[in-house]
XYZ file of C-alpha atoms in Angstrom:
405
model
C 53.893 -21.225 51.290
C 55.632 -18.296 48.618
C 54.074 -19.097 45.416
C 56.955 -18.751 42.398
C 57.017 -15.356 40.600
C 57.759 -16.661 37.747
C 54.892 -18.652 37.184
C 52.334 -16.201 39.220
C 53.477 -14.232 36.425
C 51.992 -15.778 33.505
C 49.133 -16.293 35.213
C 48.530 -11.698 36.578
C 50.295 -10.861 33.899
C 48.784 -12.733 30.748
C 48.310 -8.945 28.769
C 50.044 -5.341 29.083
C 48.380 -3.078 31.687
C 45.981 -0.170 30.298
C 46.343 3.161 30.973
C 43.402 2.696 33.398
C 45.434 -0.294 35.391
C 48.274 1.649 35.366
C 46.950 4.397 37.215
C 45.380 1.517 39.806
C 48.899 0.737 40.594
C 49.454 3.913 40.538
C 46.313 5.234 42.519
C 48.298 1.930 45.246
C 52.159 3.661 45.492
C 50.091 6.803 46.177
C 47.895 5.067 49.098
C 50.972 2.204 50.700
C 53.217 4.762 51.703
C 50.152 5.824 54.528
C 49.466 3.140 56.851
C 45.648 2.253 56.622
C 45.194 0.293 59.988
C 46.751 3.294 61.697
C 46.205 6.964 62.555
C 48.795 8.815 61.791
C 47.980 11.688 64.906
C 50.812 10.347 67.523
C 53.238 11.211 64.494
C 52.909 14.768 64.943
C 53.604 17.191 62.174
C 53.826 13.742 58.682
C 56.503 15.166 56.365
C 54.152 14.616 52.837
C 50.782 11.822 53.593
C 47.891 10.414 51.538
C 45.044 13.070 52.801
C 41.486 13.033 53.323
C 38.384 15.383 53.593
C 35.723 14.479 54.583
C 32.108 15.975 53.385
C 29.851 14.015 55.236
C 32.097 16.142 58.592
C 32.868 19.223 57.712
C 30.851 20.612 55.024
C 31.309 23.745 52.478
C 30.610 26.018 55.175
C 32.563 24.634 57.736
C 36.220 24.808 57.995
C 37.677 22.744 56.614
C 40.141 19.351 57.924
C 42.043 17.027 56.309
C 41.973 12.399 57.384
C 44.429 10.653 57.561
C 44.371 7.121 55.008
C 43.678 5.279 58.155
C 40.506 7.393 60.161
C 39.289 7.371 56.612
C 39.011 3.933 56.283
C 38.262 3.985 60.652
C 35.551 6.514 61.340
C 34.913 7.975 57.834
C 32.818 4.188 56.283
C 30.243 5.856 53.669
C 30.721 9.338 54.332
C 31.458 11.437 51.169
C 34.920 11.466 51.007
C 37.102 13.690 48.989
C 40.945 12.439 47.784
C 43.279 14.703 48.391
C 46.191 12.678 47.223
C 49.070 14.091 49.100
C 50.072 16.786 51.516
C 53.394 17.822 52.775
C 53.520 18.645 57.155
C 50.672 17.190 58.081
C 48.342 16.504 60.963
C 45.504 13.779 60.988
C 42.659 16.240 62.078
C 40.083 13.336 62.425
C 37.670 13.657 65.453
C 39.562 17.480 66.481
C 37.349 20.202 67.920
C 36.389 21.053 64.438
C 34.051 17.566 63.507
C 31.923 18.713 67.316
C 30.503 15.452 69.027
C 32.526 12.879 66.447
C 35.116 11.454 68.084
C 37.701 9.647 66.174
C 37.872 5.533 66.756
C 41.578 5.097 66.322
C 42.743 8.545 69.215
C 39.650 9.834 70.624
C 42.478 12.303 72.071
C 43.128 15.053 69.941
C 43.920 19.256 70.363
C 40.766 20.691 70.249
C 43.104 22.251 66.382
C 46.177 21.925 64.607
C 48.010 24.212 64.140
C 50.778 23.931 61.881
C 48.273 22.668 59.164
C 47.744 24.942 56.278
C 44.342 24.080 53.895
C 42.761 25.371 50.659
C 40.036 25.113 48.790
C 40.973 21.919 48.023
C 39.468 20.550 51.279
C 36.460 21.470 50.208
C 36.446 19.801 46.999
C 37.554 22.431 45.030
C 40.124 23.153 42.518
C 42.369 25.756 40.644
C 42.145 29.739 40.079
C 38.157 28.866 38.018
C 37.541 27.526 41.912
C 35.588 24.094 40.636
C 35.245 20.681 41.950
C 36.552 17.694 39.893
C 35.207 15.759 38.297
C 33.332 19.512 37.104
C 29.651 17.571 35.485
C 30.038 21.262 33.914
C 32.793 21.060 32.453
C 32.562 20.660 28.683
C 35.956 20.427 28.391
C 38.303 16.805 28.621
C 41.043 18.411 30.567
C 44.083 16.985 32.698
C 45.137 18.711 36.305
C 48.376 19.238 37.876
C 49.505 19.522 41.074
C 51.170 21.993 42.537
C 54.604 21.182 44.321
C 54.088 24.569 46.547
C 50.733 25.047 47.048
C 49.741 21.683 46.396
C 46.678 22.578 44.746
C 46.084 21.494 41.942
C 45.939 23.005 37.747
C 43.737 22.380 34.981
C 46.606 22.342 31.744
C 44.341 25.601 30.446
C 44.774 27.460 33.083
C 48.556 26.975 33.540
C 49.868 30.167 31.566
C 51.911 27.992 29.078
C 51.606 24.914 26.762
C 52.580 21.711 28.970
C 55.230 20.040 27.378
C 54.364 16.450 27.615
C 57.694 13.873 28.559
C 58.689 11.407 31.137
C 61.864 13.828 32.556
C 59.876 15.842 34.093
C 58.608 15.429 36.948
C 57.346 18.234 39.053
C 55.380 22.596 38.913
C 55.590 25.514 40.333
C 52.575 27.531 39.102
C 52.629 31.097 38.385
C 51.548 32.454 42.067
C 54.531 30.190 43.816
C 56.217 31.654 41.649
C 56.158 35.404 42.533
C 55.845 34.369 46.061
C 59.633 33.337 45.615
C 60.391 35.253 42.680
C 64.325 33.751 43.240
C 63.963 31.256 42.031
C 62.379 33.146 38.357
C 66.548 33.116 37.765
C 66.888 29.593 38.367
C 64.054 29.008 35.764
C 65.703 31.245 32.884
C 68.544 28.620 33.609
C 67.493 24.768 34.622
C 63.914 24.416 33.811
C 61.514 23.942 30.715
C 62.512 26.852 28.310
C 59.077 29.086 27.869
C 56.523 29.078 24.263
C 56.564 31.838 22.732
C 54.524 33.098 19.595
C 54.906 32.525 16.145
C 52.726 34.446 13.429
C 52.268 34.033 9.475
C 54.234 35.375 6.979
C 52.614 38.685 6.270
C 51.461 37.190 2.809
C 49.318 34.699 4.189
C 45.749 34.194 6.894
C 46.957 35.898 10.652
C 46.928 32.880 12.772
C 49.142 32.373 16.095
C 50.629 29.342 17.368
C 52.716 28.703 20.069
C 56.441 26.406 19.120
C 58.932 25.393 22.580
C 61.260 28.472 21.599
C 63.565 29.762 24.398
C 65.202 31.854 22.402
C 64.231 33.544 19.535
C 60.035 34.965 17.424
C 59.605 33.159 13.969
C 56.614 34.074 11.363
C 55.950 31.094 9.122
C 53.108 30.210 6.785
C 50.877 27.931 6.459
C 52.465 25.770 4.230
C 55.092 24.950 6.644
C 52.921 24.663 9.868
C 52.217 21.704 11.356
C 49.574 21.885 14.020
C 50.219 23.480 17.138
C 53.226 22.061 17.405
C 55.057 23.182 15.089
C 59.178 23.366 14.024
C 60.475 27.082 14.978
C 63.218 26.236 11.555
C 60.905 24.747 9.331
C 60.726 26.373 6.079
C 63.267 28.794 3.863
C 59.717 31.203 3.868
C 60.481 32.185 7.999
C 61.310 35.522 8.652
C 63.512 35.268 12.223
C 62.405 38.673 14.914
C 65.177 40.434 15.886
C 66.551 38.550 19.130
C 65.764 40.158 22.207
C 69.013 41.966 23.918
C 68.967 40.373 27.232
C 69.286 36.261 26.309
C 72.577 35.601 25.429
C 73.554 32.157 24.285
C 74.582 30.762 27.469
C 70.874 30.331 27.314
C 72.086 27.189 24.678
C 74.098 25.960 28.002
C 73.357 21.990 29.211
C 71.531 21.732 32.808
C 75.763 20.032 33.395
C 77.505 22.511 32.035
C 75.194 25.181 34.144
C 76.292 22.591 37.016
C 79.260 23.075 36.626
C 79.958 26.611 36.085
C 82.245 27.839 38.851
C 81.044 29.111 41.907
C 83.202 29.020 44.880
C 82.695 27.040 47.906
C 80.787 28.687 50.032
C 79.486 31.746 47.386
C 76.067 32.380 47.031
C 74.874 30.594 42.888
C 72.322 33.050 42.882
C 74.452 36.779 41.613
C 76.375 33.960 38.861
C 73.298 32.753 37.593
C 72.392 36.685 36.922
C 75.765 37.571 35.936
C 74.825 35.342 32.446
C 71.987 37.950 31.674
C 69.524 34.826 31.212
C 66.383 36.336 31.798
C 62.447 34.513 31.168
C 59.434 36.033 31.414
C 57.813 35.409 34.439
C 54.955 34.663 33.256
C 52.494 31.307 33.943
C 53.719 28.069 35.094
C 57.438 26.640 35.311
C 57.968 23.418 34.612
C 61.303 21.660 36.128
C 63.217 18.084 35.165
C 64.851 16.104 37.478
C 67.149 16.786 40.204
C 66.219 20.641 39.457
C 66.138 20.765 43.160
C 69.495 19.999 43.651
C 70.605 23.098 40.951
C 69.527 25.842 43.654
C 72.003 27.473 45.730
C 72.840 26.714 49.770
C 74.194 29.475 50.962
C 72.857 31.071 54.144
C 71.665 34.049 52.248
C 69.837 31.754 50.583
C 68.660 29.749 53.159
C 67.849 32.264 54.151
C 64.994 33.279 51.411
C 63.657 30.034 50.595
C 62.689 29.925 54.611
C 60.825 33.194 54.641
C 59.416 32.332 51.471
C 57.844 29.647 53.354
C 59.386 27.088 49.767
C 62.100 25.321 52.048
C 61.566 21.851 51.919
C 62.539 23.002 48.075
C 66.373 21.717 49.354
C 64.298 18.217 50.963
C 64.411 15.863 47.526
C 62.809 13.226 49.789
C 59.268 15.431 49.233
C 59.454 15.066 45.843
C 55.769 13.021 45.259
C 57.925 10.859 42.751
C 60.401 10.026 46.652
C 56.331 9.604 48.409
C 55.594 6.962 45.635
C 58.630 5.409 44.925
C 58.673 4.746 49.222
C 54.843 3.771 48.881
C 56.508 1.061 45.954
C 59.157 -0.482 48.760
C 57.338 -0.396 51.898
C 55.431 -2.192 53.664
C 53.962 -4.084 51.120
C 57.252 -3.866 49.254
C 58.420 -3.776 45.567
C 54.946 -5.415 44.446
C 52.047 -5.120 47.188
C 50.009 -7.700 45.393
C 53.544 -10.221 45.454
C 53.713 -9.424 48.607
C 49.984 -10.458 49.750
C 49.731 -13.507 48.099
C 52.772 -14.670 49.338
C 50.861 -14.788 53.168
C 48.441 -17.492 51.963
C 49.282 -21.187 50.934
C 48.918 -22.899 48.561
C 45.579 -22.720 47.523
C 43.983 -19.039 49.312
C 47.587 -18.260 46.022
C 45.765 -19.632 42.980
C 41.748 -18.803 44.367
C 43.593 -15.120 44.760
C 44.905 -15.487 41.611
C 42.245 -16.958 39.527
C 39.777 -14.102 40.978
C 42.353 -11.416 40.011
C 42.109 -12.333 36.385
C 38.295 -12.524 36.576
C 38.087 -8.948 37.643
C 40.456 -8.220 35.806
C 38.504 -9.333 33.042
C 35.395 -8.031 33.806
C 36.943 -4.815 34.922
C 38.331 -4.004 31.445
C 34.799 -4.616 29.720
C 33.129 -2.435 31.834
C 35.702 0.449 30.242
C 35.209 -0.224 27.171
C 31.393 -0.286 27.911
C 31.371 3.181 28.836
C 33.649 4.555 26.684
C 31.708 3.411 23.639
C 27.748 4.790 25.564
C 29.895 7.635 25.578
C 29.467 7.715 29.907
C 31.517 9.465 32.682
C 33.622 6.990 34.929
C 31.355 8.576 37.898
C 31.930 6.890 41.553
C 28.604 5.732 41.848
C 28.991 3.932 38.169
C 32.138 2.161 40.457
C 29.632 1.089 42.970
C 27.294 0.412 40.752
C 30.058 -2.283 38.834
C 31.139 -3.883 41.723
C 28.068 -4.484 43.681
C 26.668 -6.667 40.333
C 29.928 -8.675 40.661
C 29.272 -9.584 44.752
C 25.710 -10.014 43.487
C 26.952 -12.954 40.457
C 29.558 -14.367 42.859
C 27.269 -14.936 46.111
C 24.925 -16.095 42.852
C 26.841 -19.044 41.842
C 28.279 -20.209 45.783
C 24.717 -20.515 46.071
C 24.694 -22.016 43.474
C 27.299 -24.635 43.553
C 25.274 -25.552 47.420
C 22.517 -26.694 45.407
């Protein structure tokens, strides 16, 4: 018997999701896109899947290796696991030649190596151009990390070489190194990516200082009285002195994405020469943030397709390759739009009610646990979470035993 969706919504959603719960739901979508029971090895190089590394079996001085979700759960339980989020065109390494005498419990017979797999320092728990672990106990800066959609490494925002624009319209980031490996992307970046940040300096009669503002066209000088934090507007007061507009910029930079996409291009003709003729350029430095559907703006002529292959970025033409597409798949397959509701529908009425009440208790306990960490100024660690669930299980055992006395 299926639980009524409206009734369960009252029980499950009696309080809005806070940030931590939202992150848990996000993580569920990542995992839901991969099979937790069957090793992905027979499928070959899976287009995109959740990938993990085992520091117990393949420590830092060993060859890097990656595991699918099922092998992480079934073959490496209790091991030191590194979560790598998702990887593109990856085949599970569990139990192959990199693991010595260790054999996969799900698919014992595997090739000694997966030659097409691509590895980086993430597989040894290191990230960013600074080659540091995450979380980094020695790092005193509370900094987020963002994944490059080409090399799939994770970068601290302060190491991207650009200001990070917080916008729901941004979908993907390409790091500076990957931009230079596919230099034709800089031409597209000048037209369809988020405008770069330029420097703004103070008026000459004020103390010299610099802030960064988002402005795709001009440099301005600004006094302290008009500066508002690090996000000062480049048009906020009359004391500003506008610098001469660079010769390589034109009014074309104000064209909308829709106008750019609708520019006249002969059928089958390459789009790049037309964009280059517009004369709009962008400094080739720093990471680049791209809006939704930017991949659909890329030229698909024969010449450009060859350039994508040569730069090993042909996957950019596949809009279903994105992390967003993978997460959306996780929301619909195999669990349905709401994994919890689908799980509840497989139970009888008594089990459904017990599960709902247990979920609400768990949510209350988890909130209290996270709030206590915040009050005490402690970091959320794997050990702290394990201790939380162990104490939760101990309390449940005591309550159960008391009920039988």
